[in-house]
């Protein structure tokens, strides 16, 4: 029971079960004291087991070395797109004052992680990167900024396959006064570049406009104080049927059945942006009498034309059922989803939020942003790497200094000469040649320098190229230089 | 009072003060009702102000664009050192199960940030990167790993100048069975490379050994159950006088005065490693009769010789007063400090911890690691950049597409051609040439392409180099290609 290995501890439970069965044979089946005793022993065995296996919090995960290599590749693709558009980097604390997050996330606020009250301020883990960005602008009185941030956010959601409580977001936000749709265009363009260059499959970007949505609800007869909560229901249409959503609208949100049905006719509209737009702007369209909707349609017309000029409009689908759950959006809203047989949910989302900064400072700074939820991207990339059957190198080591013995001082002297000239090198102390070669092969290290007694006496070291199997002798005093040559470093 | 600017709101308080003074002139000084009224108004003005200024939690901070540029430079130096030594990257969650952190940090456990109990598991923010690393090894049954991790850790310390509650650590840890001092040597070598290559000033690395320290306490007559708590006191010697520490040892830790004084004679010993070592190993040394101390001295001899072969022993100071507060160290321990007039405290620290992984899994995996506290490095680097009077570019933008008007569609078309061939480009919509040039100069953008009506009619665009002031006309249909040439991209 005090066995030190995890495997052994699992065995303990099995062994106990077997032992209990045997023991039962010797006892009267009516005798309950045995059961009580066995129950207690079982508890102890299992609790030992639990104590010995450390765990990670539910909904979180570690990234090991191969996963990190993939993740770093994805981040470098994403960062290069952001930098191509002249965005600057910003970092904010992982927790914010609780008051900063309150009133920004609608019904999802219940998912915010709070820090314990240990005296001092009340804080919560960030729920997204948008609110901290707005807080940063307001706090520092900044009126204009195009920034990106790649960082983890936290949501006390029910963990499920591919859904985590801690996950990365990659955000680009453009804040500041500019021409109509100037920033909206660029943010959407960036999103298409991100998804294209990550190269993980076909996708579409659903797009709508909050003012068009509000206009639609007004036309359907919904009172304005219910706009946001009705939007939360409509937003579920990508996962639920209209019948389910209608039930929620009528029974929970208190809409009249005919109002809900009228909404139903509108939210079915989706298709190529310019087609749907011309339908909604066409004569007889009920939107023409609603000033908010007209404004939204005019903005969308500019946006669609700019995206067409930029050759990425074919990725956009104008979708009147897209509502987005968050409270703070005020203009264009969008959400990217993978196309294909499996419904994998949204991979990126964003929109315009002109009032959020003002909620902090009283001074309006219009802004628009997109957030890429990168976790699914990692999963897909890992899958693709596996399919390619390519070994992912977790290190970049170029040379293994293989000491055929235990002489640490010799190893220290030789390998330090390599490190000094920035050769990536590891060393090993082992008298068996095979052991060093296995290590090099396993880690994909291309060169091995063998250092045994004969090498030291001759003043030459044996250099082996793992891929070509070629070996040569190089002078001890010039060995770092010779390796640099072979690595094209000089 | 509803003024929307922060500046204005500060003005409000000043204006109110002035206004109150003027008003007072018209009233009887004996009349208290005016004071009451003014007091109430003052309260309202100030509370408005407080509400309008969002705050960041105490002890945390944002990193703006120039700071991020410096920080990213520091991280790239650090990462390249880690990779040069064949270390792999690991990422773990920002919070761990509370039980994972318990019993690892001695008296500092009170500084751990807890998450609120919102149902489910009890979690705490990580306090360092070492315990999560050990948890990772134990959980995944990994016996050998050289990993680095650059991530934030959390401590509910009293925030002071240069001391934060959220800060980065850059850790390298080497876990696994190997030859005596093999991993300890490499970790210390890495530390000297990090501090050398960050190039921020002279430093020294204080070094001691937990078993030598325990032997010393044994020789002084301290009972073994007091070793750790006495170490916590000794560890304060870099900030407090021996008299203060002695007082703590006697009054709080219950040592006899003569025991404390005997400790005092030992902890004064510090100096060049091989000198101090030969003193402690010399005939008549009280350490020779203590088996733990002899083991420690033999290990240190190997370590010092390896560091000498590696040409970095001159950075090490053997210091018997170094104790380190953490519970989990079992062998060599060390701490790097900047040299110079100002005492800035430790910048990096580490040591061997052979039992930590076993605390989780029951299976011992020996390990040694170092943690670089990077925050002070950032501050010093920022200071150095300021002294150099160099403007730090926050973006890498190469071209500004300057539309002399408001035509977003034209901008979208042109700038997309640049993005497509990976030119880093921004665009601007403004009819004034000056405005575009100012923007390019301010952001350090080297090239501006002007697009006005005359340019469009002629089929040529005007290209300006900001540094040389040279202008030339380039054909519209080949403008992306021409820019790539000038940027040496083709």
Coordinates of C-alpha atoms in Angstrom, one line a residue, chain A:
Chain A
X1 CA 0.0 0.0 0.0
X2 CA 3.0 2.3 0.4
X3 CA 4.3 1.2 -3.0
X4 CA 5.7 4.2 -4.7
X5 CA 4.6 3.8 -8.3
X6 CA 1.3 4.9 -9.8
X7 CA 1.0 1.6 -11.7
X8 CA 1.5 -0.3 -8.5
X9 CA -1.1 1.7 -6.7
X10 CA -3.7 0.9 -9.4
X11 CA -2.7 -2.7 -8.8
X12 CA -3.4 -2.3 -5.1
X13 CA -7.0 -1.7 -5.7
X14 CA -7.3 -4.8 -8.0
X15 CA -5.3 -6.9 -5.5
X16 CA -7.6 -5.8 -2.7
X17 CA -10.7 -6.8 -4.7
X18 CA -9.3 -10.3 -5.3
X19 CA -8.2 -10.7 -1.7
X20 CA -11.7 -9.6 -0.4
X21 CA -13.4 -12.2 -2.6
X22 CA -11.2 -14.9 -1.3
X23 CA -11.7 -13.8 2.3
X24 CA -15.5 -13.8 1.8
X25 CA -15.4 -17.5 1.1
X26 CA -14.5 -18.2 4.7
X27 CA -17.3 -16.2 6.2
X28 CA -21.0 -16.5 6.7
X29 CA -22.8 -14.5 4.0
X30 CA -25.1 -13.2 6.7
X31 CA -22.2 -11.7 8.7
X32 CA -22.3 -8.0 8.0
X33 CA -19.3 -7.1 10.1
X34 CA -17.0 -8.4 7.4
X35 CA -18.6 -6.1 4.8
X36 CA -18.1 -3.1 7.2
X37 CA -14.5 -4.0 7.7
X38 CA -13.8 -4.6 4.0
X39 CA -15.6 -1.3 3.2
X40 CA -13.2 0.6 5.5
X41 CA -10.1 -1.1 4.1
X42 CA -11.3 -0.3 0.6
X43 CA -11.6 3.3 1.5
X44 CA -8.1 3.5 2.8
X45 CA -6.6 1.8 -0.2
X46 CA -8.4 4.1 -2.6
X47 CA -7.6 7.3 -0.7
X48 CA -3.9 6.3 -0.7
X49 CA -4.2 6.0 -4.4
X50 CA -5.8 9.4 -4.8
X51 CA -3.1 11.0 -2.6
X52 CA -0.3 9.5 -4.7
X53 CA -1.5 10.7 -8.1
X54 CA -1.2 14.5 -8.4
X55 CA -3.8 16.1 -10.5
X56 CA -4.3 19.2 -12.6
X57 CA -7.4 21.3 -12.1
X58 CA -10.4 20.3 -14.2
X59 CA -10.6 22.0 -17.6
X60 CA -6.9 22.8 -17.7
X61 CA -3.9 21.1 -19.3
X62 CA -0.2 21.0 -19.6
X63 CA 1.5 21.5 -23.0
X64 CA 4.4 19.1 -23.3
X65 CA 7.5 19.5 -25.5
X66 CA 6.0 18.4 -28.9
X67 CA 2.8 20.4 -28.3
X68 CA 4.8 23.4 -27.4
X69 CA 6.8 23.2 -30.7
X70 CA 3.5 23.2 -32.6
X71 CA 2.0 26.0 -30.5
X72 CA 5.1 28.1 -31.0
X73 CA 4.8 27.6 -34.7
X74 CA 1.1 28.7 -34.6
X75 CA 2.0 31.8 -32.5
X76 CA 4.7 32.8 -34.9
X77 CA 2.3 32.6 -37.9
X78 CA -0.3 34.7 -35.9
X79 CA 2.2 37.2 -34.7
X80 CA 3.6 37.8 -38.2
X81 CA 0.1 38.5 -39.5
X82 CA -0.5 41.0 -36.7
X83 CA 2.8 42.7 -37.2
X84 CA 2.2 42.9 -41.0
X85 CA -0.7 45.2 -40.2
X86 CA 1.4 47.4 -37.9
X87 CA -0.2 46.2 -34.6
X88 CA 1.8 46.7 -31.4
X89 CA 1.9 44.2 -28.5
X90 CA 0.3 44.8 -25.1
X91 CA 0.4 42.8 -21.9
X92 CA -2.1 43.2 -19.0
X93 CA -2.3 41.3 -15.7
X94 CA -4.1 38.0 -15.6
X95 CA -6.5 39.3 -13.0
X96 CA -8.4 42.6 -12.9
X97 CA -10.4 44.4 -10.2
X98 CA -13.8 42.7 -10.1
X99 CA -15.6 46.0 -10.8
X100 CA -13.7 46.2 -14.1
X101 CA -15.3 43.0 -15.4
X102 CA -18.8 43.5 -13.9
X103 CA -21.6 44.4 -16.4
X104 CA -19.7 43.6 -19.5
X105 CA -20.6 39.9 -20.3
X106 CA -24.3 39.6 -19.9
X107 CA -25.5 36.2 -18.9
X108 CA -22.0 34.8 -19.1
X109 CA -20.8 36.8 -16.1
X110 CA -21.5 33.8 -14.0
X111 CA -18.5 32.1 -15.6
X112 CA -16.0 34.6 -14.2
X113 CA -13.4 33.1 -11.9
X114 CA -13.0 35.2 -8.7
X115 CA -9.9 35.3 -6.5
X116 CA -10.6 34.6 -2.8
X117 CA -11.0 37.6 -0.6
X118 CA -7.7 37.4 1.4
X119 CA -7.9 41.1 2.4
X120 CA -7.4 44.0 0.0
X121 CA -9.1 44.4 -3.3
X122 CA -11.6 42.0 -4.9
X123 CA -10.2 40.6 -8.1
X124 CA -11.2 38.2 -10.8
X125 CA -9.4 36.4 -13.6
X126 CA -9.8 38.0 -17.0
X127 CA -12.6 36.6 -19.0
X128 CA -11.4 37.9 -22.3
X129 CA -8.7 40.3 -23.6
X130 CA -11.2 43.0 -24.8
X131 CA -12.3 44.4 -21.5
X132 CA -8.7 44.7 -20.1
X133 CA -7.8 46.5 -23.4
X134 CA -10.6 48.9 -22.9
X135 CA -9.6 49.4 -19.3
X136 CA -6.0 50.1 -20.4
X137 CA -7.1 52.7 -23.0
X138 CA -9.4 54.4 -20.4
X139 CA -6.8 54.3 -17.6
X140 CA -4.1 55.8 -19.8
X141 CA -6.2 58.2 -21.7
X142 CA -5.2 56.7 -25.0
X143 CA -7.4 57.6 -28.0
X144 CA -6.0 55.5 -30.7
X145 CA -4.2 52.1 -30.7
X146 CA -3.9 49.1 -32.9
X147 CA -2.8 46.4 -30.5
X148 CA -2.5 42.6 -30.4
X149 CA -2.4 40.4 -27.4
X150 CA -1.8 36.6 -27.2
X151 CA -2.7 35.4 -23.7
X152 CA -4.8 33.0 -21.7
X153 CA -8.3 33.8 -20.5
X154 CA -10.4 32.0 -17.9
X155 CA -14.0 30.8 -17.9
X156 CA -15.7 28.5 -15.3
X157 CA -17.5 26.6 -18.0
X158 CA -18.3 22.9 -18.0
X159 CA -15.2 21.3 -19.3
X160 CA -15.8 19.0 -22.3
X161 CA -13.8 17.5 -25.1
X162 CA -11.9 20.4 -26.7
X163 CA -13.3 22.9 -24.3
X164 CA -11.1 24.3 -21.5
X165 CA -11.4 26.6 -18.5
X166 CA -8.0 28.1 -19.3
X167 CA -7.3 28.8 -22.9
X168 CA -5.5 31.1 -25.2
X169 CA -7.0 34.0 -27.2
X170 CA -5.2 35.9 -29.9
X171 CA -6.8 39.3 -30.2
X172 CA -6.4 42.2 -32.5
X173 CA -8.3 45.4 -31.7
X174 CA -8.2 48.8 -33.4
X175 CA -9.3 51.7 -31.3
X176 CA -9.8 55.3 -32.4
X177 CA -11.7 57.6 -34.6
X178 CA -11.4 56.8 -38.3
X179 CA -13.4 56.7 -41.5
X180 CA -16.5 54.6 -41.6
X181 CA -15.6 50.9 -41.7
X182 CA -11.9 51.6 -42.1
X183 CA -11.0 49.6 -39.0
X184 CA -13.8 47.0 -39.4
X185 CA -12.4 46.2 -42.9
X186 CA -8.9 45.7 -41.6
X187 CA -9.9 43.5 -38.6
X188 CA -11.9 41.3 -41.0
X189 CA -9.0 41.2 -43.5
X190 CA -6.6 40.2 -40.7
X191 CA -9.0 37.4 -39.7
X192 CA -9.0 35.9 -43.2
X193 CA -5.2 36.2 -43.3
X194 CA -4.9 34.4 -40.0
X195 CA -7.2 31.5 -41.0
X196 CA -5.6 31.2 -44.5
X197 CA -2.1 31.2 -43.2
X198 CA -2.7 28.8 -40.3
X199 CA -3.6 26.5 -43.2
X200 CA -5.9 24.2 -41.3
X201 CA -9.0 23.9 -43.6
X202 CA -11.8 25.8 -45.2
X203 CA -13.9 28.2 -43.2
X204 CA -16.6 30.9 -43.4
X205 CA -17.1 34.1 -41.5
X206 CA -20.7 34.8 -40.5
X207 CA -21.4 38.5 -40.3
X208 CA -24.2 40.7 -39.0
X209 CA -24.7 44.2 -37.5
X210 CA -26.1 44.9 -34.0
X211 CA -28.1 47.9 -35.3
X212 CA -29.6 45.8 -38.0
X213 CA -30.5 43.2 -35.4
X214 CA -32.0 45.8 -33.1
X215 CA -33.9 47.2 -36.0
X216 CA -35.2 43.7 -36.8
X217 CA -36.4 43.2 -33.2
X218 CA -38.1 46.6 -33.3
X219 CA -39.9 45.7 -36.5
X220 CA -41.0 42.4 -34.9
X221 CA -42.4 44.4 -32.0
X222 CA -39.9 43.5 -29.3
X223 CA -39.5 46.2 -26.6
X224 CA -36.0 47.7 -26.5
X225 CA -35.2 46.6 -22.9
X226 CA -35.5 43.0 -24.1
X227 CA -33.1 43.4 -27.1
X228 CA -30.0 42.0 -25.3
X229 CA -31.7 39.1 -23.7
X230 CA -33.5 38.2 -26.9
X231 CA -30.1 38.3 -28.7
X232 CA -28.7 35.8 -26.2
X233 CA -31.5 33.4 -27.2
X234 CA -31.0 34.1 -31.0
X235 CA -27.3 33.5 -30.6
X236 CA -28.1 29.8 -29.7
X237 CA -29.4 29.2 -33.3
X238 CA -26.0 27.7 -34.4
X239 CA -26.5 24.9 -31.8
X240 CA -30.3 24.7 -31.4
X241 CA -33.3 24.4 -33.8
X242 CA -35.5 27.5 -34.2
X243 CA -38.3 25.6 -32.4
X244 CA -36.1 25.3 -29.2
X245 CA -35.1 28.9 -29.4
X246 CA -38.7 30.0 -30.0
X247 CA -39.8 28.1 -26.9
X248 CA -37.1 30.0 -24.9
X249 CA -38.2 33.3 -26.4
X250 CA -41.9 32.7 -25.5
X251 CA -41.6 30.9 -22.2
X252 CA -38.5 32.4 -20.7
X253 CA -38.2 35.8 -22.3
X254 CA -42.0 36.5 -22.4
X255 CA -42.4 37.3 -26.2
X256 CA -45.7 36.8 -27.9
X257 CA -45.8 33.7 -30.1
X258 CA -46.4 35.8 -33.3
X259 CA -43.4 38.0 -32.4
X260 CA -41.1 35.0 -32.0
X261 CA -42.4 33.6 -35.3
X262 CA -41.8 36.9 -37.1
X263 CA -38.2 36.8 -35.7
X264 CA -38.0 33.3 -37.2
X265 CA -38.7 34.5 -40.7
X266 CA -35.9 37.1 -40.5
X267 CA -33.2 35.0 -38.9
X268 CA -33.4 32.4 -41.7
X269 CA -31.8 34.9 -44.1
X270 CA -28.2 34.0 -44.9
X271 CA -26.1 34.0 -48.0
X272 CA -23.5 35.9 -50.1
X273 CA -23.2 39.4 -48.6
X274 CA -24.0 41.5 -51.6
X275 CA -27.0 39.4 -52.5
X276 CA -28.6 39.5 -49.1
X277 CA -27.8 43.2 -48.8
X278 CA -29.6 44.1 -52.1
X279 CA -32.6 42.1 -50.9
X280 CA -32.7 43.9 -47.5
X281 CA -32.3 47.3 -49.3
X282 CA -34.7 46.4 -52.1
X283 CA -38.1 48.2 -52.4
X284 CA -40.7 46.8 -50.0
X285 CA -38.1 45.7 -47.5
X286 CA -39.4 46.4 -44.0
X287 CA -35.9 47.6 -42.9
X288 CA -36.2 50.7 -45.0
X289 CA -38.5 52.3 -42.5
X290 CA -36.2 51.8 -39.6
X291 CA -33.4 54.4 -39.2
X292 CA -31.0 52.2 -37.3
X293 CA -31.3 49.4 -39.9
X294 CA -30.7 51.8 -42.8
X295 CA -27.6 53.1 -41.1
X296 CA -26.4 49.5 -40.6
X297 CA -27.1 48.5 -44.2
X298 CA -25.2 51.5 -45.5
X299 CA -22.2 50.7 -43.3
X300 CA -22.3 47.0 -44.4
X301 CA -22.4 48.1 -48.1
X302 CA -19.1 50.0 -47.6
X303 CA -17.6 47.1 -45.7
X304 CA -18.6 44.5 -48.2
X305 CA -17.2 46.5 -51.1
X306 CA -13.9 47.1 -49.3
X307 CA -13.6 43.4 -48.6
X308 CA -14.4 42.6 -52.3
X309 CA -11.6 45.0 -53.4
X310 CA -9.3 43.2 -50.9
X311 CA -10.3 39.9 -52.5
X312 CA -11.7 38.2 -49.4
X313 CA -15.4 38.8 -49.6
X314 CA -16.0 35.2 -50.7
X315 CA -15.1 34.1 -47.1
X316 CA -18.0 36.2 -45.7
X317 CA -21.6 35.0 -45.2
X318 CA -24.2 37.6 -44.3
X319 CA -26.2 35.8 -41.6
X320 CA -29.2 37.5 -39.8
X321 CA -29.2 34.8 -37.1
X322 CA -25.8 35.8 -35.8
X323 CA -26.3 37.8 -32.6
X324 CA -23.3 37.2 -30.3
X325 CA -23.9 36.9 -26.6
X326 CA -21.8 39.8 -25.3
X327 CA -23.4 43.0 -24.1
X328 CA -20.8 45.4 -25.4
X329 CA -21.1 45.1 -29.2
X330 CA -22.6 48.1 -31.1
X331 CA -22.0 47.6 -34.8
X332 CA -20.7 44.9 -37.1
X333 CA -20.4 41.5 -35.4
X334 CA -18.9 38.3 -36.9
X335 CA -17.9 34.8 -36.1
X336 CA -15.7 32.4 -38.0
X337 CA -16.5 28.7 -38.2
X338 CA -14.8 25.7 -39.9
X339 CA -16.7 24.3 -42.8
X340 CA -17.0 20.5 -43.2
X341 CA -19.0 17.7 -41.9
X342 CA -18.4 18.1 -38.1
X343 CA -19.9 21.1 -36.3
X344 CA -16.9 22.4 -34.3
X345 CA -18.3 25.7 -33.2
X346 CA -16.8 29.1 -33.6
X347 CA -13.0 29.5 -34.0
X348 CA -12.9 33.3 -34.0
X349 CA -15.3 36.1 -33.2
X350 CA -15.4 39.8 -32.9
X351 CA -17.2 43.0 -33.6
X352 CA -17.4 46.7 -33.0
X353 CA -17.8 48.0 -29.5
X354 CA -18.0 51.8 -29.5
X355 CA -19.1 52.3 -25.9
X356 CA -16.9 50.0 -23.9
X357 CA -14.0 52.4 -23.3
X358 CA -16.5 55.1 -22.3
X359 CA -18.0 52.8 -19.7
X360 CA -14.7 53.2 -17.9
X361 CA -13.6 56.8 -18.6
X362 CA -16.8 58.5 -19.7
X363 CA -15.0 59.4 -22.9
X364 CA -16.0 57.4 -25.9
X365 CA -13.3 55.7 -27.9
X366 CA -14.8 53.7 -30.8
X367 CA -13.1 50.3 -31.3
X368 CA -13.4 47.1 -33.2
X369 CA -11.7 43.8 -32.6
X370 CA -11.4 40.1 -33.3
X371 CA -10.4 37.2 -31.0
X372 CA -9.1 34.0 -32.3
X373 CA -9.7 31.0 -30.1
X374 CA -6.6 29.1 -30.8
X375 CA -7.1 25.8 -28.9
X376 CA -9.0 24.1 -31.7
X377 CA -6.3 25.3 -34.1
X378 CA -3.7 23.5 -32.0
X379 CA -5.7 20.3 -32.0
X380 CA -6.1 20.4 -35.8
X381 CA -2.4 21.1 -36.3
X382 CA -1.4 18.3 -34.1
X383 CA -3.7 16.0 -36.0
X384 CA -2.2 17.2 -39.3
X385 CA 1.4 16.6 -38.1
X386 CA 0.4 13.1 -37.0
X387 CA -1.1 12.4 -40.4
X388 CA 2.1 13.6 -42.1
X389 CA 3.9 11.1 -39.9
X390 CA 6.6 13.7 -39.3
X391 CA 8.6 13.6 -36.1
X392 CA 8.4 17.0 -34.4
X393 CA 11.8 18.0 -32.9
X394 CA 11.3 19.4 -29.5
X395 CA 14.9 20.8 -29.3
X396 CA 17.2 22.5 -31.8
X397 CA 20.4 20.8 -30.5
X398 CA 23.2 20.6 -33.2
X399 CA 25.9 18.7 -31.4
X400 CA 26.1 16.0 -28.7
X401 CA 29.5 15.9 -26.9
X402 CA 29.7 12.2 -26.0
X403 CA 32.2 11.6 -23.2
X404 CA 33.0 7.9 -23.1
X405 CA 33.3 7.8 -19.4
X406 CA 32.3 9.9 -16.4
X407 CA 34.7 12.8 -16.6
X408 CA 32.5 15.8 -15.9
X409 CA 35.4 18.2 -16.0
X410 CA 36.4 17.2 -19.5
X411 CA 32.8 17.5 -20.6
X412 CA 32.5 21.0 -19.0
X413 CA 35.7 22.1 -20.8
X414 CA 34.7 20.9 -24.3
X415 CA 31.0 21.7 -24.4
X416 CA 31.7 25.2 -23.0
X417 CA 33.8 25.9 -26.0
X418 CA 30.8 25.1 -28.2
X419 CA 28.3 27.2 -26.1
X420 CA 30.8 30.1 -26.2
X421 CA 30.5 30.3 -30.0
X422 CA 26.7 29.8 -29.8
X423 CA 26.6 26.2 -31.1
X424 CA 23.6 24.5 -29.6
X425 CA 25.1 21.6 -27.7
X426 CA 24.4 18.9 -25.1
X427 CA 26.8 16.6 -23.4
X428 CA 26.5 13.1 -22.1
X429 CA 28.6 11.0 -19.8
X430 CA 28.5 7.3 -20.7
X431 CA 31.1 4.7 -21.6
X432 CA 28.9 3.1 -24.2
X433 CA 29.0 4.5 -27.7
X434 CA 25.6 3.0 -28.6
X435 CA 24.0 4.9 -25.7
X436 CA 25.2 8.3 -27.1
X437 CA 24.1 7.4 -30.7
X438 CA 20.6 6.3 -29.5
X439 CA 20.2 9.6 -27.7
X440 CA 21.3 11.6 -30.8
X441 CA 18.9 9.7 -33.0
X442 CA 16.0 10.0 -30.6
X443 CA 16.4 13.8 -30.3
X444 CA 17.3 14.3 -33.9
X445 CA 20.8 15.7 -33.1
X446 CA 22.8 15.8 -36.3
X447 CA 26.4 15.6 -35.0
X448 CA 28.1 13.7 -32.3
X449 CA 31.7 14.3 -31.0
X450 CA 33.1 11.2 -29.3
X451 CA 35.7 11.8 -26.6
X452 CA 37.4 8.6 -25.3
X453 CA 40.9 7.9 -24.0
X454 CA 42.3 7.2 -27.4
X455 CA 40.9 10.4 -28.8
X456 CA 42.5 12.4 -25.9
X457 CA 45.9 10.8 -26.3
X458 CA 45.9 11.4 -30.1
X459 CA 44.8 15.0 -29.8
X460 CA 42.0 14.3 -32.2
X461 CA 38.3 13.9 -31.5
X462 CA 35.9 11.6 -33.6
X463 CA 33.1 13.5 -35.3
X464 CA 30.1 11.5 -36.6
X465 CA 27.3 12.7 -38.8
X466 CA 24.2 10.7 -37.7
X467 CA 22.4 10.9 -41.0
X468 CA 25.2 10.0 -43.3
X469 CA 27.0 7.8 -40.8
X470 CA 30.3 9.4 -41.9
X471 CA 33.0 9.7 -39.3
X472 CA 36.2 11.9 -39.3
X473 CA 38.9 12.9 -36.9
X474 CA 39.2 16.6 -36.0
X475 CA 41.9 18.3 -34.0
X476 CA 41.0 18.8 -30.4
X477 CA 42.1 22.4 -30.3
X478 CA 40.1 23.4 -33.4
X479 CA 37.0 21.3 -32.8
X480 CA 34.6 24.1 -32.1
X481 CA 35.7 26.0 -35.2
X482 CA 35.4 22.8 -37.3
X483 CA 31.8 22.2 -36.1
X484 CA 30.9 25.8 -36.8
X485 CA 32.0 25.3 -40.4
X486 CA 30.0 22.2 -40.8
X487 CA 26.9 24.0 -39.3
X488 CA 27.4 26.9 -41.8
X489 CA 28.0 29.2 -38.9
X490 CA 31.2 30.8 -40.2

